Amino acid sequence: MDSYRACVDQTTALLAERVRSLQRPYSGASLAQLQAMVDQIDLDHPLPEPADALQEVARLYLDHAVWFHEPTYLAHLNCPVAIPALSAEALLAAVNSSVDTYDQSTTGTLIEQRIIDWTASRLGFGPAADGIFTSGGTQSNLHGLLLAREQCLAGLPGDRHTELARLRVLATDQSHFSVGKAAALLGLSDNAVVTVATDPLGRLDPAALGGRLKELRAAGLVPMAVVATAGTTDLGRIDPLPDVADHCRAQSVWLHVDAAYGCGLLVSPRRRRLLDGIEQADSVTIDFHKSFFQPVSASAIVVRDRLTMRRISVHADYLNPRGAPVPNQVDKSLQTTRRFDALKVWMTLRTLGADQLGEMFDRVIDLADDSYRLLLRDADFEVAGAPTLSTVLFRYRPPGLAADDCDRLLPQLRDRLFADGSAIVAGTTVAGRYWLKFTLLNPDTQLDQVRQVLELIRDTGRALLAHSDTATPEVYVDAHA
Ligand SMILES: *Cc1c(COP(=O)(O)O)cnc(C)c1O
């Protein structure tokens, strides 16, 4: 007990001191510097005192971590964490429960099931719903599509291996890349993922979906699942769920909704209606570690009908002896030993409460709206359409800079910012053009801080353009014209 207390006390003291003195999301150290530092550690010879190891980790890790809770970290779908979840994280790591079987977790299993049931009721699912915590949206998507595959194969006449080749998954080019990965892991054919066209905002076009479904049937292929996204990773768009659900119901096709990003709307006091239609999904991916402000990892797959989950149960005598009247979560999971991540969501709901959590997500969406308007008014920037959630895509493109030159400038600009460390933004390609991206997930970030980052981008962009004669002479001709 004494060594536990000393360990935790020293750790929290160190972290609190570091966080207080932080000024920027990243130190700006180069990969070569960090690689040399890490390589130089002799793992075969421990340090004399635990405190020495902690200091060493502070130097290697804390000094150069990317700090998501710094207000000028605006890059990826990472959140600053809800403090109550950290208390849960400390508890579940120390107790080390594994929520695969009841006899390794007892109330852990029951708490996880309550969080799943609570999430299902927020989704609008009925009493038949069920689900399981997973390691992340990637695994949740795989799990959802696995259930879809099993459901689909159960209704087909031929043998599994022949039928597998006929299965198709419908998604858009804005769907998460894990959908393609899942299709490959599930043994589907190389061209199993069929792209459905989107509207100009990047949302699945229901008419195009109807057409695709018809084409597939006519070709003797079997639509196994439609993947709709509630919060696309780049544009934050939400596919028209009610219309997609209509098509799926009419054609008896499994509807998987990937709400890894948009799931925070489930608790939003002002924007819950954006998820209308999600109650018609067969399976839903929820990433608590995105818009529920939970530490990595905390994700779930939730299904409308619990029976669909049972198709993948396998039996292991040492884990789930027959006839034992206890809930063994391993029957539903792709994992065996599994973290009790649900405790983090539980502590957050019992401390902050659902409304406050939803208000935090609403706040970052408001900030995205304000940032969008700021960009609209600025002649040096182009901005993609008005945001739905909390991502904003924009280009630093001062008057006179050709679009192609801008495409070459922006990745350099982004790298330059990262190497400086005072602000971090993401980058992505949409319709062949390179865009800078803000993903706003810090409820404490103020518009002034966004403005500050835009000024930094402008200054950095100007400096790069001014020095472009020597760096890449041919690139910025238009800018000098
Ligand atoms: C982040 C994300 C995923 C993947 O989730 P991980 O937790 O990173 O595995 C899947 N789908 C969407 C839409 C996402 O934004």
XYZ file of C-alpha atoms and ligand atoms in Angstrom:
496
model
C 0.000 0.000 0.000
C 2.788 2.428 0.859
C 4.515 1.833 -2.445
C 1.187 2.281 -4.271
C 0.538 5.567 -2.542
C 4.074 6.832 -3.140
C 3.859 5.873 -6.788
C 0.515 7.577 -7.374
C 1.401 10.664 -5.326
C 4.683 11.179 -7.148
C 2.996 10.675 -10.481
C 0.155 13.114 -9.878
C 2.562 15.703 -8.420
C 4.763 15.475 -11.492
C 1.848 15.664 -13.908
C 0.172 18.587 -12.146
C 3.427 20.524 -12.158
C 3.981 19.808 -15.865
C 0.486 20.725 -16.897
C 0.658 23.988 -14.968
C 3.819 25.041 -16.776
C 2.720 24.027 -20.277
C 2.670 26.773 -22.861
C 2.250 24.978 -26.143
C 0.857 21.668 -27.414
C 4.246 20.370 -28.583
C 7.915 21.006 -27.898
C 8.759 21.088 -31.610
C 11.542 18.503 -31.251
C 12.437 16.663 -34.444
C 11.873 12.963 -35.001
C 15.666 12.449 -35.139
C 16.133 14.088 -31.747
C 13.399 12.022 -30.146
C 14.583 8.809 -31.784
C 18.098 9.328 -30.450
C 16.802 9.995 -26.950
C 14.647 6.876 -26.852
C 17.244 4.617 -28.488
C 19.878 5.625 -25.998
C 18.016 4.116 -23.001
C 19.464 0.824 -21.750
C 16.418 -1.325 -21.029
C 18.489 -4.119 -19.477
C 19.647 -1.949 -16.592
C 16.984 -0.310 -14.431
C 17.527 2.987 -12.646
C 18.292 2.966 -8.912
C 15.064 4.637 -7.726
C 11.459 4.746 -8.996
C 11.727 8.537 -8.858
C 14.616 8.377 -11.346
C 12.496 6.423 -13.791
C 9.731 8.946 -13.407
C 12.115 11.805 -14.117
C 13.418 9.950 -17.146
C 9.891 9.431 -18.447
C 9.176 13.108 -17.833
C 12.155 13.972 -20.008
C 11.331 11.457 -22.750
C 7.568 11.553 -22.796
C 6.010 14.499 -20.966
C 8.479 17.035 -22.357
C 7.579 15.997 -25.900
C 4.020 14.716 -25.685
C 1.330 16.237 -27.856
C -1.039 17.851 -25.357
C -4.626 17.634 -26.543
C -5.908 19.881 -23.794
C -3.802 22.850 -24.867
C -6.234 25.306 -26.498
C -4.104 25.662 -29.634
C -4.153 21.917 -30.340
C -6.753 21.928 -33.116
C -5.734 18.926 -35.191
C -7.324 15.502 -34.920
C -10.302 13.888 -33.240
C -8.645 13.823 -29.842
C -10.215 15.306 -26.788
C -9.040 16.750 -23.524
C -10.330 14.299 -20.929
C -13.133 14.679 -18.420
C -11.441 14.673 -14.999
C -13.835 12.164 -13.368
C -12.807 9.647 -16.032
C -9.212 9.927 -14.800
C -10.250 8.828 -11.363
C -11.955 5.812 -12.949
C -8.867 5.136 -15.068
C -6.684 5.036 -11.950
C -9.113 2.681 -10.221
C -9.627 0.245 -13.064
C -5.900 0.004 -13.749
C -5.071 -0.662 -10.119
C -7.828 -3.190 -9.476
C -7.138 -4.634 -12.941
C -10.582 -6.110 -13.474
C -11.111 -7.935 -16.725
C -14.662 -7.710 -18.003
C -14.612 -10.904 -20.025
C -16.293 -13.069 -17.424
C -18.475 -12.325 -14.454
C -16.131 -14.146 -12.095
C -13.299 -11.744 -13.019
C -15.326 -8.566 -12.746
C -18.695 -8.940 -10.903
C -20.115 -5.399 -10.666
C -17.719 -4.409 -13.446
C -19.777 -6.515 -15.846
C -23.018 -5.109 -14.451
C -21.774 -1.512 -14.698
C -20.636 -2.028 -18.279
C -24.038 -3.488 -19.132
C -25.806 -0.493 -17.537
C -23.728 1.913 -19.640
C -24.552 -0.094 -22.770
C -28.254 -0.091 -21.859
C -28.150 3.639 -21.127
C -26.463 4.301 -24.484
C -29.009 2.095 -26.267
C -31.879 4.025 -24.726
C -30.255 7.332 -25.781
C -30.107 5.879 -29.280
C -33.835 5.169 -29.103
C -33.403 1.393 -29.198
C -35.948 -0.815 -27.433
C -35.494 -3.406 -24.684
C -34.012 -5.966 -27.114
C -30.875 -3.857 -27.576
C -27.431 -4.935 -26.444
C -23.786 -4.148 -27.029
C -20.240 -4.326 -25.789
C -17.322 -2.024 -25.132
C -14.489 -2.229 -27.656
C -11.018 -0.772 -28.117
C -12.172 1.898 -30.571
C -14.255 2.818 -33.570
C -12.149 0.632 -35.830
C -13.007 -2.451 -33.803
C -16.619 -1.357 -33.384
C -16.997 -1.015 -37.152
C -15.411 -4.429 -37.667
C -17.754 -5.923 -35.091
C -20.845 -4.291 -36.621
C -19.940 -5.553 -40.073
C -19.141 -9.015 -38.722
C -22.654 -9.227 -37.288
C -24.043 -7.990 -40.600
C -22.083 -10.675 -42.446
C -23.360 -13.441 -40.189
C -26.949 -12.208 -40.433
C -26.680 -12.020 -44.200
C -25.028 -15.423 -44.674
C -27.665 -17.055 -42.473
C -30.277 -16.054 -45.038
C -28.416 -17.258 -48.142
C -28.800 -20.716 -49.703
C -25.217 -21.506 -50.758
C -22.206 -22.550 -48.701
C -20.361 -19.814 -46.804
C -17.341 -19.588 -49.030
C -19.261 -19.246 -52.257
C -21.693 -16.765 -50.787
C -18.920 -14.613 -49.228
C -17.791 -13.606 -52.695
C -21.226 -12.176 -53.507
C -21.477 -9.895 -50.442
C -21.214 -6.133 -50.844
C -20.952 -3.267 -48.358
C -22.245 0.131 -49.414
C -20.470 3.223 -48.124
C -19.384 6.637 -49.412
C -15.948 8.018 -50.124
C -16.308 9.946 -46.850
C -16.768 6.766 -44.772
C -13.956 5.904 -42.394
C -11.114 3.846 -43.877
C -11.715 1.184 -41.233
C -14.769 0.094 -43.238
C -12.521 -1.102 -46.058
C -10.174 -2.714 -43.565
C -13.088 -4.537 -41.928
C -14.316 -5.822 -45.282
C -10.871 -7.275 -45.982
C -10.636 -8.867 -42.519
C -14.083 -10.371 -42.971
C -12.900 -12.236 -46.040
C -15.038 -10.294 -48.487
C -13.850 -9.900 -52.045
C -11.436 -7.125 -52.980
C -14.170 -5.039 -54.561
C -16.701 -5.674 -51.801
C -17.003 -2.037 -50.736
C -19.230 -0.242 -53.219
C -19.080 3.541 -53.210
C -22.359 5.414 -53.085
C -22.364 8.972 -54.435
C -22.636 11.938 -52.089
C -24.416 15.269 -52.350
C -22.348 18.472 -52.703
C -21.904 18.623 -48.921
C -20.376 15.143 -48.821
C -23.405 13.321 -47.397
C -24.645 9.999 -48.725
C -27.198 10.577 -51.480
C -30.242 8.380 -50.759
C -31.347 8.267 -54.403
C -27.894 7.035 -55.389
C -28.150 4.419 -52.651
C -31.465 3.202 -54.059
C -29.894 2.937 -57.501
C -26.847 1.059 -56.233
C -28.949 -1.432 -54.305
C -30.970 -2.157 -57.419
C -27.851 -2.566 -59.579
C -26.293 -4.986 -57.127
C -29.395 -7.156 -56.958
C -29.685 -7.146 -60.724
C -26.079 -8.360 -60.965
C -26.784 -11.250 -58.609
C -24.815 -9.671 -55.775
C -25.956 -9.372 -52.175
C -25.941 -6.065 -50.285
C -24.726 -7.170 -46.863
C -24.726 -3.787 -45.136
C -25.032 -0.072 -45.687
C -22.637 2.051 -43.658
C -23.969 5.514 -42.870
C -21.753 7.940 -41.008
C -22.969 10.280 -38.280
C -20.064 12.703 -38.255
C -17.592 12.097 -41.066
C -13.996 12.410 -39.983
C -13.057 15.255 -42.326
C -16.192 17.279 -42.902
C -18.201 16.266 -39.842
C -21.217 15.511 -42.040
C -24.143 13.353 -40.991
C -25.653 11.122 -43.667
C -29.467 11.440 -43.994
C -30.254 8.628 -41.579
C -34.064 8.415 -41.984
C -33.834 8.134 -45.789
C -30.993 5.625 -45.617
C -32.964 3.609 -43.071
C -35.983 3.554 -45.395
C -33.915 1.990 -48.163
C -32.383 -0.528 -45.794
C -35.729 -1.584 -44.397
C -37.314 -1.878 -47.841
C -34.450 -4.080 -49.048
C -33.828 -5.916 -45.758
C -30.215 -4.714 -45.611
C -28.311 -4.268 -42.369
C -27.797 -0.605 -41.465
C -24.598 0.168 -39.592
C -24.256 3.740 -38.395
C -20.717 4.861 -37.660
C -21.283 7.521 -34.990
C -17.700 7.413 -33.719
C -17.549 11.197 -33.928
C -21.203 12.290 -33.789
C -22.144 10.160 -30.769
C -21.733 13.170 -28.456
C -24.994 14.460 -29.939
C -26.764 11.747 -27.930
C -26.369 13.967 -24.863
C -26.499 17.342 -26.598
C -29.201 19.579 -25.128
C -29.471 21.536 -28.384
C -28.609 19.216 -31.265
C -29.867 15.704 -30.484
C -32.277 15.890 -33.444
C -29.310 15.730 -35.840
C -29.219 12.001 -35.022
C -32.897 11.413 -35.810
C -33.240 8.098 -37.614
C -30.339 6.462 -35.761
C -32.909 4.418 -33.812
C -33.513 2.455 -37.022
C -29.922 1.246 -37.261
C -29.066 -2.400 -36.698
C -25.693 -1.518 -35.186
C -24.042 1.717 -34.101
C -20.405 2.592 -33.421
C -19.913 4.899 -30.443
C -16.519 6.395 -29.599
C -16.710 7.671 -26.050
C -13.059 8.621 -26.464
C -14.021 11.281 -28.987
C -17.105 13.370 -28.271
C -17.705 12.052 -24.732
C -14.310 13.405 -23.625
C -13.054 10.035 -22.350
C -9.442 8.880 -22.179
C -8.386 6.387 -24.852
C -9.728 3.793 -25.091
C -13.489 3.806 -24.642
C -15.727 2.729 -27.495
C -18.769 0.539 -27.980
C -20.787 -1.320 -30.543
C -24.508 -1.197 -29.773
C -27.087 -3.321 -31.597
C -30.869 -3.057 -31.858
C -31.438 -6.798 -31.479
C -29.358 -8.753 -28.986
C -29.886 -12.032 -30.834
C -27.684 -10.806 -33.675
C -24.733 -10.686 -31.271
C -25.123 -14.314 -30.296
C -24.248 -15.571 -33.758
C -20.574 -15.128 -33.039
C -20.454 -16.741 -29.560
C -17.940 -19.501 -29.204
C -17.602 -21.728 -26.222
C -14.548 -22.170 -24.004
C -15.063 -24.447 -21.033
C -12.588 -22.682 -18.811
C -14.256 -19.291 -19.372
C -17.954 -19.938 -19.552
C -18.938 -23.249 -18.024
C -22.278 -24.391 -19.418
C -25.336 -23.599 -17.424
C -23.732 -20.982 -15.199
C -26.476 -18.375 -14.692
C -24.163 -15.363 -14.906
C -23.561 -12.768 -17.614
C -20.249 -13.421 -19.380
C -19.457 -10.516 -21.676
C -16.845 -12.582 -23.508
C -19.734 -14.266 -25.346
C -20.379 -11.025 -27.190
C -16.871 -9.630 -27.550
C -14.110 -10.047 -30.113
C -11.625 -9.654 -27.271
C -11.076 -11.929 -24.289
C -9.188 -10.120 -21.522
C -10.712 -6.680 -21.673
C -10.377 -3.361 -19.853
C -13.187 -2.072 -17.683
C -13.429 1.139 -19.713
C -17.117 1.551 -18.961
C -16.201 2.775 -15.478
C -14.859 5.986 -17.023
C -18.166 6.785 -18.686
C -19.962 5.830 -15.478
C -17.879 8.195 -13.318
C -18.334 10.988 -15.848
C -22.116 10.564 -15.924
C -22.273 10.381 -12.140
C -20.108 13.476 -11.682
C -20.573 15.859 -14.607
C -23.843 14.391 -15.789
C -25.109 13.837 -19.308
C -26.379 17.392 -19.863
C -23.082 19.015 -18.998
C -21.228 16.553 -21.212
C -23.585 17.366 -24.078
C -23.185 21.073 -23.401
C -19.399 20.624 -23.776
C -19.902 19.094 -27.219
C -22.393 21.832 -28.151
C -19.808 24.429 -27.179
C -17.167 23.109 -29.587
C -19.758 23.008 -32.376
C -20.608 26.649 -31.616
C -16.898 27.443 -31.751
C -16.671 25.768 -35.167
C -19.538 27.983 -36.413
C -17.794 31.097 -35.102
C -14.452 30.044 -36.597
C -16.141 29.420 -39.936
C -17.572 32.953 -39.941
C -14.200 34.384 -38.999
C -12.632 32.621 -41.992
C -15.404 33.720 -44.352
C -14.622 37.368 -43.662
C -10.878 36.996 -44.211
C -9.653 37.517 -47.780
C -6.484 35.480 -47.163
C -8.494 32.309 -46.471
C -10.831 30.005 -48.347
C -13.217 27.942 -46.296
C -15.203 24.795 -47.110
C -18.948 24.755 -46.389
C -20.510 25.672 -43.047
C -19.687 23.066 -40.407
C -22.189 20.500 -39.124
C -20.101 19.337 -36.168
C -16.783 20.700 -34.967
C -14.414 20.424 -37.926
C -13.562 23.406 -40.118
C -11.703 22.979 -43.419
C -9.889 25.992 -44.820
C -7.013 27.074 -47.045
C -4.551 29.883 -46.509
C -4.711 31.303 -50.016
C -3.943 35.012 -50.230
C -5.176 36.813 -53.361
C -3.032 35.923 -56.390
C -1.862 32.516 -55.164
C -2.813 29.856 -57.722
C -4.788 26.873 -56.435
C -2.037 24.381 -57.366
C 0.613 26.467 -55.632
C -1.629 26.641 -52.611
C -1.824 22.816 -52.640
C 1.965 22.707 -52.445
C 2.280 25.444 -49.856
C -0.204 24.133 -47.274
C 1.482 20.819 -46.368
C 4.739 22.714 -45.854
C 2.922 25.250 -43.759
C 1.428 22.524 -41.629
C 4.833 20.873 -41.111
C 6.328 24.238 -40.195
C 3.672 24.752 -37.519
C 4.306 21.287 -36.094
C 8.040 21.905 -36.000
C 7.383 25.077 -34.061
C 4.968 23.413 -31.657
C 2.893 26.415 -30.637
C -0.175 25.271 -32.544
C -1.109 22.034 -34.269
C -3.607 21.748 -37.111
C -4.488 18.807 -39.336
C -4.480 18.526 -43.102
C -6.548 16.517 -45.536
C -7.365 16.203 -49.213
C -10.891 16.781 -50.450
C -11.766 16.578 -54.146
C -8.088 16.735 -55.096
C -7.325 19.880 -53.086
C -5.296 20.067 -49.881
C -7.109 21.646 -46.941
C -6.001 22.578 -43.482
C -8.338 21.292 -40.828
C -9.364 22.353 -37.357
C -10.984 19.632 -35.304
C -12.353 21.481 -32.307
C -12.894 19.229 -29.309
C -11.705 21.398 -26.458
C -14.648 23.074 -24.722
C -12.241 25.546 -23.108
C -10.802 26.837 -26.386
C -11.904 30.410 -27.079
C -12.458 32.103 -30.420
C -9.540 34.411 -29.647
C -7.220 31.419 -29.528
C -8.509 30.249 -32.895
C -7.905 33.765 -34.201
C -4.369 33.639 -32.810
C -3.701 30.357 -34.652
C -5.027 31.857 -37.886
C -2.601 34.765 -37.485
C 0.208 32.296 -36.938
C -0.833 30.455 -40.112
C -0.921 33.720 -42.023
C 2.542 34.755 -40.775
C 3.998 31.329 -41.469
C 2.418 31.239 -44.917
C 3.783 34.681 -45.765
C 7.246 33.711 -44.616
C 7.189 30.539 -46.710
C 6.022 32.436 -49.777
C 8.682 35.089 -49.257
C 11.430 32.477 -49.123
C 10.056 30.299 -51.862
C 12.554 31.634 -54.464
C 15.345 29.598 -52.941
C 13.334 26.631 -51.691
C 11.170 25.620 -54.652
C 11.682 28.313 -57.268
C 8.995 27.197 -59.699
C 6.225 26.926 -57.194
C 5.072 30.367 -56.212
C 5.311 32.276 -59.458
C 1.743 33.522 -59.258
C 2.231 34.882 -55.804
C 4.997 37.144 -57.022
C 3.112 38.267 -60.091
C -12.157 7.991 -35.462
C -13.144 7.331 -36.320
C -13.158 5.938 -36.459
C -12.073 5.063 -35.872
O -12.149 5.068 -34.500
P -10.872 4.673 -33.608
O -11.402 4.827 -32.243
O -9.797 5.650 -33.955
O -10.494 3.280 -33.944
C -14.158 5.367 -37.204
N -15.084 6.127 -37.803
C -15.093 7.473 -37.721
C -16.154 8.248 -38.423
C -14.115 8.119 -36.971
O -14.110 9.453 -36.898
